[in-house]
Coordinates of C-alpha atoms in Angstrom, one line a residue:
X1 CA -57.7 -3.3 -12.8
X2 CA -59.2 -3.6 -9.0
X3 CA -56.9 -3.0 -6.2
X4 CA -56.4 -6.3 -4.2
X5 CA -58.9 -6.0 -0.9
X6 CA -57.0 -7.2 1.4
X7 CA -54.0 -5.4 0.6
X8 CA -56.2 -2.1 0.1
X9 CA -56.9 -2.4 3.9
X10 CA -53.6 -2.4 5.0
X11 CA -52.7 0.5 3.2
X12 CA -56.4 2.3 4.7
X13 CA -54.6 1.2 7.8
X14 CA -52.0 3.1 7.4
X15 CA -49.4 0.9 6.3
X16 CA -47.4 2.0 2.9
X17 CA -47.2 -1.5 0.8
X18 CA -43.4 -1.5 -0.6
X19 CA -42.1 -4.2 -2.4
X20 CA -39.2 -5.7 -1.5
X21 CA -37.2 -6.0 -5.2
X22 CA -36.3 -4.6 -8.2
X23 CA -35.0 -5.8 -11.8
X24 CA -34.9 -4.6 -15.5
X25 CA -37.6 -7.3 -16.2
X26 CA -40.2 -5.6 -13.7
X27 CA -39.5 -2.9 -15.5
X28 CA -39.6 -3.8 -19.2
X29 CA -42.4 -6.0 -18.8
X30 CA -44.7 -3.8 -17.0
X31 CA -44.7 -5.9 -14.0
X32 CA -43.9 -3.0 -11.2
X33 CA -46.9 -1.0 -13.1
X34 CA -48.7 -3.8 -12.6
X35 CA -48.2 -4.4 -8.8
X36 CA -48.9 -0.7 -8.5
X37 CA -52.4 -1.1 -10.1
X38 CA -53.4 -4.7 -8.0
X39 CA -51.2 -4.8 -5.3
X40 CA -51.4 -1.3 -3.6
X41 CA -47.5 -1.1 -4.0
X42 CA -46.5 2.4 -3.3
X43 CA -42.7 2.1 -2.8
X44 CA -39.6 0.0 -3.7
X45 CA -36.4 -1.1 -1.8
X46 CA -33.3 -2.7 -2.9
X47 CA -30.3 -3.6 -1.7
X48 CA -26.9 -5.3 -3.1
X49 CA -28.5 -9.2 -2.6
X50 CA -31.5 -7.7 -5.1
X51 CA -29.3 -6.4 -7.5
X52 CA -26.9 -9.4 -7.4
X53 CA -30.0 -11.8 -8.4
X54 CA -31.5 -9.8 -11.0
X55 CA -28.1 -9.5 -13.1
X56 CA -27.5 -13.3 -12.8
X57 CA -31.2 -14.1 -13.7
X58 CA -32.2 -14.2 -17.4
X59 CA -30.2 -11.6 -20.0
X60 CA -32.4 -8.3 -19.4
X61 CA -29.4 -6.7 -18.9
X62 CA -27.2 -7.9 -22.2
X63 CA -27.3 -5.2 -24.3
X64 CA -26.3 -2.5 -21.5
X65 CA -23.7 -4.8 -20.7
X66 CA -22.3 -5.3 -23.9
X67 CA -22.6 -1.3 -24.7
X68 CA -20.7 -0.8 -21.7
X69 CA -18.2 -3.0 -22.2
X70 CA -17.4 -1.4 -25.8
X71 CA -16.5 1.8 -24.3
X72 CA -14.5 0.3 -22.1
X73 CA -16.5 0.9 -18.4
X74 CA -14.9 -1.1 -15.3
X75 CA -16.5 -3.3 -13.3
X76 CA -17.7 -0.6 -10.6
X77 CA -18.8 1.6 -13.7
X78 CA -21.1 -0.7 -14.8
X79 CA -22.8 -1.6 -11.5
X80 CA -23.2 2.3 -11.0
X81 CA -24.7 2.5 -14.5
X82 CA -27.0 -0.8 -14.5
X83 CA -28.4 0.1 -10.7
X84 CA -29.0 3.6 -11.5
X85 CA -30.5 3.2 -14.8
X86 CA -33.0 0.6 -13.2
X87 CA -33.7 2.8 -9.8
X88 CA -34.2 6.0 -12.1
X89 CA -37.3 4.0 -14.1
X90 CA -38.6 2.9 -11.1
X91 CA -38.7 6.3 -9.3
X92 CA -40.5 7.3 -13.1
X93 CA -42.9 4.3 -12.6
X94 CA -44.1 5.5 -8.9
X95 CA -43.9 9.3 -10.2
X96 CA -47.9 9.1 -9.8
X97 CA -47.6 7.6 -6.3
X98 CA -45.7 10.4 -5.4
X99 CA -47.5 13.1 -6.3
X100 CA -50.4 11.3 -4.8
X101 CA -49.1 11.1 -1.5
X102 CA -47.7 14.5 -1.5
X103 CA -44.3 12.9 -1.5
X104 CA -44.4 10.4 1.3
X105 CA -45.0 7.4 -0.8
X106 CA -43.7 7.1 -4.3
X107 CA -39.9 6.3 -3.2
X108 CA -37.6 4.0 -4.7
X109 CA -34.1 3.3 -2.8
X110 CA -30.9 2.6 -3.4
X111 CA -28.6 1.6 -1.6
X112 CA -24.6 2.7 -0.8
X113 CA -21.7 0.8 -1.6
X114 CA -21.6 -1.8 1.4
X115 CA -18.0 -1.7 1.8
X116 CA -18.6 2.0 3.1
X117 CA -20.5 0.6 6.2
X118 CA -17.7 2.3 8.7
X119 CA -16.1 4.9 6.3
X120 CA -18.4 8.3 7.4
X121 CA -16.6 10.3 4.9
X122 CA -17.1 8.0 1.8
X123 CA -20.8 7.1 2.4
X124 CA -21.7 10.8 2.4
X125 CA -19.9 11.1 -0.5
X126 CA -21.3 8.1 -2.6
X127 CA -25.1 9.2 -1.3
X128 CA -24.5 13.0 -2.5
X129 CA -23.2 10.9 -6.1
X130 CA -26.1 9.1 -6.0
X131 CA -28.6 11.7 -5.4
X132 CA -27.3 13.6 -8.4
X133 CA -26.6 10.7 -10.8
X134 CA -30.4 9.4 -10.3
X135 CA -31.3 12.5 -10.4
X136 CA -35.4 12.1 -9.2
X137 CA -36.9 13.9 -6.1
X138 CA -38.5 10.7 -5.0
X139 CA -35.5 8.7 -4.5
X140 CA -33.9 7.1 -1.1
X141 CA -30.8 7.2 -0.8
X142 CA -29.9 4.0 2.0
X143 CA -27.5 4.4 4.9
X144 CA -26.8 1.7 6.9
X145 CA -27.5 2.4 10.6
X146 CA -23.9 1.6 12.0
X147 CA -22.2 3.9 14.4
X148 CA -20.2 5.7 10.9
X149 CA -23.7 5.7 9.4
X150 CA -25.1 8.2 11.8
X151 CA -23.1 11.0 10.9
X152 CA -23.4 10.2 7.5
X153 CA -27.1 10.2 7.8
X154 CA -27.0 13.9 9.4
X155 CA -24.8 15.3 6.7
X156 CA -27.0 14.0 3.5
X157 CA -30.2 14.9 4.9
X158 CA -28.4 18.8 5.8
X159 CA -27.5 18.6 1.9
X160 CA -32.2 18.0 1.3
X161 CA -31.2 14.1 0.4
X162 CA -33.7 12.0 1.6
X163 CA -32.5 9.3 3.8
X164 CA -33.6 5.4 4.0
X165 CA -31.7 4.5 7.1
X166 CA -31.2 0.6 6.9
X167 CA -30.2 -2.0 9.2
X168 CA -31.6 -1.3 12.5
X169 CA -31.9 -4.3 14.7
X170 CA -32.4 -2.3 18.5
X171 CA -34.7 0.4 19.6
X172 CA -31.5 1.7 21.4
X173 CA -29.9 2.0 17.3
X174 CA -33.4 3.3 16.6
X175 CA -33.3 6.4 18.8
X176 CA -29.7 7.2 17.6
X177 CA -31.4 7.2 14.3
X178 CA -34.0 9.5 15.0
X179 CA -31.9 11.7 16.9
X180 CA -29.4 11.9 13.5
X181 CA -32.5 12.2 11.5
X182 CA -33.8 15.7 13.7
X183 CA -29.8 17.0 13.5
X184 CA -30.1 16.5 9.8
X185 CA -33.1 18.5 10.1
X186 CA -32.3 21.5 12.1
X187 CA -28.8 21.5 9.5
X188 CA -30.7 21.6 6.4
X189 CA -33.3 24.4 7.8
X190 CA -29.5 26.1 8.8
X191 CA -28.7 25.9 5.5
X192 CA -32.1 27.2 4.0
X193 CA -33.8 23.8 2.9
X194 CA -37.5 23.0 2.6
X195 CA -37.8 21.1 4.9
X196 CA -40.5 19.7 3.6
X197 CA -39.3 18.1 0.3
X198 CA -36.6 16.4 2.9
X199 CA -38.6 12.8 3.4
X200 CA -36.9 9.4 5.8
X201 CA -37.6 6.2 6.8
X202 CA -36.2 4.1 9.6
X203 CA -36.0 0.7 8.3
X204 CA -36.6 -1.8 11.2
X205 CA -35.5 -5.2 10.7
X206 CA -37.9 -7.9 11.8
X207 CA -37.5 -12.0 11.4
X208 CA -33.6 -11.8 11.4
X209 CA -34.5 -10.6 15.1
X210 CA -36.8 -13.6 15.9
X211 CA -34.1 -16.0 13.8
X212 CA -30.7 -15.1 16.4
X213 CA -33.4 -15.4 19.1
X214 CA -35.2 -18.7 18.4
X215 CA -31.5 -20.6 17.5
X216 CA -30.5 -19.1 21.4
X217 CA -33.9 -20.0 22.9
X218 CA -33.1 -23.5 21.4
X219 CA -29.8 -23.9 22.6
X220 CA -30.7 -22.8 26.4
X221 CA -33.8 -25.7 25.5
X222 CA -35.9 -25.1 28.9
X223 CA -39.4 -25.0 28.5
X224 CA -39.8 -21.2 29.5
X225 CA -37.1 -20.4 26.6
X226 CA -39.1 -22.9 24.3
X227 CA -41.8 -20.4 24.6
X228 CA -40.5 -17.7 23.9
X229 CA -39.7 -18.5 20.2
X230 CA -41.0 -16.2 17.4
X231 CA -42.2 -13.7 19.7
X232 CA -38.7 -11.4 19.9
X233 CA -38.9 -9.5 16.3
X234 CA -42.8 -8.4 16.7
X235 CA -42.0 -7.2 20.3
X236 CA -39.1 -5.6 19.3
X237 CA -40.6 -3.6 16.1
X238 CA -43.6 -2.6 18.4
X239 CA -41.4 -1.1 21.0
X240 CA -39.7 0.7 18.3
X241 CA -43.2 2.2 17.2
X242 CA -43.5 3.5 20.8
X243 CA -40.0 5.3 21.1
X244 CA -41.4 7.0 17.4
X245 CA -44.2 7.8 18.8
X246 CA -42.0 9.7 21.5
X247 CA -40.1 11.4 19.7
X248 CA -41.9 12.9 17.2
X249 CA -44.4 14.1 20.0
X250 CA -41.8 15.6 21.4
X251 CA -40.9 19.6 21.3
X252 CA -37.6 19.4 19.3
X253 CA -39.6 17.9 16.6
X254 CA -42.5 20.0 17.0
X255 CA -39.9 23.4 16.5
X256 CA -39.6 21.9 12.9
X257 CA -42.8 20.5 12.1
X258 CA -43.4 24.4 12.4
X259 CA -41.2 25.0 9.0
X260 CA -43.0 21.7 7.1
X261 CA -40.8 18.8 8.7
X262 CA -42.2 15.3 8.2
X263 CA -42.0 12.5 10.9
X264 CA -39.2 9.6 10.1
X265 CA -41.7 6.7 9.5
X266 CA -40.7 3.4 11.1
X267 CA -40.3 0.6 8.6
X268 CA -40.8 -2.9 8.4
X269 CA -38.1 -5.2 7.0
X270 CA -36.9 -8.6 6.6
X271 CA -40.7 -8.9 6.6
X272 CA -40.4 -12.9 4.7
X273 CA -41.1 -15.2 7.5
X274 CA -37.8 -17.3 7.8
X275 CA -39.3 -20.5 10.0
X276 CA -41.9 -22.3 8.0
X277 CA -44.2 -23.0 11.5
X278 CA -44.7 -19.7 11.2
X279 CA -47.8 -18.1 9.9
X280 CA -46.4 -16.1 6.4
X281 CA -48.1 -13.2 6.8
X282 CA -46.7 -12.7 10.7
X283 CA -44.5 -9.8 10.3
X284 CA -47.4 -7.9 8.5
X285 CA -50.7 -8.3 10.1
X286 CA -48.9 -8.3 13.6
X287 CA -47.1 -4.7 12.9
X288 CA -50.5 -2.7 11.9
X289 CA -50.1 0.8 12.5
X290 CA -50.5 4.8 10.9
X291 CA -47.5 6.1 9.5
X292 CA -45.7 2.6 9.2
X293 CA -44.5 0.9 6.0
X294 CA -44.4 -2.4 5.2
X295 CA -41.4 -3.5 2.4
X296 CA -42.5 -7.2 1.6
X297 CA -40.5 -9.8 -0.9
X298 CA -43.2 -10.7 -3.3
X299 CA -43.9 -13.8 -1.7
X300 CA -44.8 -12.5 1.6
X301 CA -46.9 -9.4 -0.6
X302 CA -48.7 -12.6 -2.4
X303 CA -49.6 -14.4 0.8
X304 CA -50.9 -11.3 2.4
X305 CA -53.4 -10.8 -0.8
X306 CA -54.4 -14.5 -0.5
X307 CA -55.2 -15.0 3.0
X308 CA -54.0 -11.6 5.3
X309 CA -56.2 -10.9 8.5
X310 CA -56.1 -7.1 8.5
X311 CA -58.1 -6.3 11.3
X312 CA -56.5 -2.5 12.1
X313 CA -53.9 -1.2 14.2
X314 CA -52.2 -3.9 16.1
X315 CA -49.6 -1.9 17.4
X316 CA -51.6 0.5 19.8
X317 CA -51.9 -0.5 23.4
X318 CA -48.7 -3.2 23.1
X319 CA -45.6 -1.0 24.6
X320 CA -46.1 -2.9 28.1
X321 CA -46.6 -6.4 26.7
X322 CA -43.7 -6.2 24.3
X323 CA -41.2 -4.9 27.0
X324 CA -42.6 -8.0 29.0
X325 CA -41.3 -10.0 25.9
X326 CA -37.6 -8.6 26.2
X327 CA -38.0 -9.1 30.2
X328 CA -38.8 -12.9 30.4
X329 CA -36.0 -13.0 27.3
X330 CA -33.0 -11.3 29.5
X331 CA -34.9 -14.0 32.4
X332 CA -34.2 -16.8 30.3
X333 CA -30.6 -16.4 29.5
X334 CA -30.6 -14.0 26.6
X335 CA -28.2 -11.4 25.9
X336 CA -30.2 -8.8 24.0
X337 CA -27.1 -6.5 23.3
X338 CA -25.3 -9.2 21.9
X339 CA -28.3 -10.4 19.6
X340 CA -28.1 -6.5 18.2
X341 CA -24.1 -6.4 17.4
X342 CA -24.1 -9.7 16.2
X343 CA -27.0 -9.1 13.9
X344 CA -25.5 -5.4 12.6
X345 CA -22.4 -7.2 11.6
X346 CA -23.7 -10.4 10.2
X347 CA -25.9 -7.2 7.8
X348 CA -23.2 -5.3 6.8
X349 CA -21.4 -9.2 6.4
X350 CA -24.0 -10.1 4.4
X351 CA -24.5 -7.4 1.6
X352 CA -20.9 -6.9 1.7
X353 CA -20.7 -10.6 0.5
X354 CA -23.7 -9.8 -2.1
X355 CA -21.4 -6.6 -3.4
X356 CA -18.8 -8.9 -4.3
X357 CA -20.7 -11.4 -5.7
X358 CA -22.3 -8.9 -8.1
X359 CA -18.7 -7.5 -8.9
X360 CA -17.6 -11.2 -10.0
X361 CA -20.8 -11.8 -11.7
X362 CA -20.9 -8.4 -13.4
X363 CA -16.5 -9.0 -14.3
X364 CA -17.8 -12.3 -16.0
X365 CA -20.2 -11.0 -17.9
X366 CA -18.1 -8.1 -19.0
X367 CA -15.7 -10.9 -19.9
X368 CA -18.1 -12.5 -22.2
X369 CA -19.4 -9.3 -24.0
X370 CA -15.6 -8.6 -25.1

């Protein structure tokens, strides 16, 4: 099997290929392997909407269920089992990857119970859980980047549990990030941890940026808003490639780079392009830069292979032109701050929503394998 070219340039671009989604069938049927070999896939994500769809699709997941429901496991018991079991083969399926890239690459994540979004206390106890209950030292554990995320982020990375931090919409959410990321850091060195086997990722969300915008740009409807349409997420990732490039220049990360500490790599998500006018691979080819990853749904990763431009970085140089962006936005009419709340809680909303859809879905199958 060939690595797909254009795909293979983006990763020689420095861009970690990720996909987006992960079930029992990618599993069983050698499908992930696959991707891996073809598709330059280094990495997986999930998240509760993932997970939801894969048990409700097709009956991979029968005979667990039905052993499960013999001994008698509740509903939550079962989603613990099911998600784990699946996360744990795909950490064993990107083993390889791992090695390879010296532990940057590799990962597979996983994400907290949603309903823990603003409980500090109960996410840092369901990520420790995790950790040990997968049990593989290329797992991410994901933390959702609300204000009782932060902490929560610190206090697993001081216990050496690497950290996907999700849901970050602003650069203002992204600095907090890195800021809990380096506490996390100088904690776990504290406490005597290689800090090199402690890895993060800053998960940057992109069209659900240019989506709030474009339905405000619309509303307002002058021809200077009109404009300004699908131009918000790219400027906003690219500024948030800047203030990583700040930090991690910077001396307080340079103190423990000395004892092996890795950068937080920014990462690109909600990569699918949701408006149709747009070209598919936008929120790839348009976010080009070293030490970046890229987590694509499998359509986006097949329109990339079919027809990607990958002409290098196309990050480097944009800081002024992006901020621009964000200037003729708040000259327009609109409220960036607001576009960033409204977009944290409509995430947390959202998989919260997808939770409880996979607990009914998962109670009803239960139901049937009595």
């Amino acid at each position: 099997m060939t690595q797909n070219e254009r795909l293979a340039a983006l990763s020689a671009a420095g861009v970690s290929v990720w996909l987006d989604d992960l079930s029992r069938d990618r599993l069983t049927s050698g499908n992930l392997a696959e991707l891996v070999a073809t598709r330059s896939v280094v990495g997986v994500t999930t998240n509760p909407t993932i997970f939801q769809k894969a048990l409700e699709k097709g009956h991979a997941y029968d005979k667990q269920l039905s052993e499960l429901a013999a001994r008698g496991a509740d509903v939550d018991a079962v989603i613990r089992t099911v998600t784990t079991d699946d996360v744990r083969n795909g950490c064993d399926v990107l083993t390889k990857a791992w090695e390879d890239s010296d532990g940057v690459d590799g990962r597979v994540s996983i994400e907290v119970d949603p309903r823990l979004a603003h409980d500090t206390d109960k996410t840092i106890a369901q990520a420790l859980e995790l950790w040990k209950i997968v049990d593989r030292p290329n797992l991410f554990i994901k933390i959702p980047a609300t204000k009782a995320g932060l902490p929560a982020i610190t206090a697993a990375l001081a216990e050496g549990v690497s950290v996907n931090v999700t849901l970050i919409f602003s650069v203002e959410r992204h600095r907090e990030v890195m800021d809990a990321y380096l506490a996390g850091l100088e904690a776990a060195k504290a406490a005597g941890h290689d800090l090199s086997k402690i890895h993060s990722v800053a998960s940057f969300f992109v069209s659900r940026v240019d989506t709030e915008v474009d339905g405000r740009l619309e509303k307002i409807g002058s021809a200077d808003a009109l404009a300004l349409r699908g131009k918000a997420g790219v400027a906003n990732a690219r500024l948030a490639y800047a203030a990583y490039e700040e930090v991690f220049a910077g001396e307080r990360f340079a103190a423990l780079a000395a004892h092996g500490a890795r950068v937080q790599r920014p990462l690109w998500a909600s990569t699918g392009v949701k408006n149709p006018e747009y070209p598919d691979t936008l929120y790839v080819t348009e976010l080009v830069a070293a030490n970046t990853v890229n987590t694509m749904p499998e359509p986006t990763l097949d329109a990339v292979a079919d027809h990607g431009e990958v002409t290098g970085d196309t990050i480097a140089g944009t800081e002024a032109a992006s901020q621009q962006v964000f200037d003729q936005l708040s000259a327009v009419g609109i409220d960036l701050p607001d576009v960033f709340e409204v977009l944290e809680k409509e995430g947390v909303d959202k998989f919260e929503a997808s939770w409880g859809e996979l607990l009914d879905a998962t109670a009803a199958q239960l139901d049937a394998a009595k």
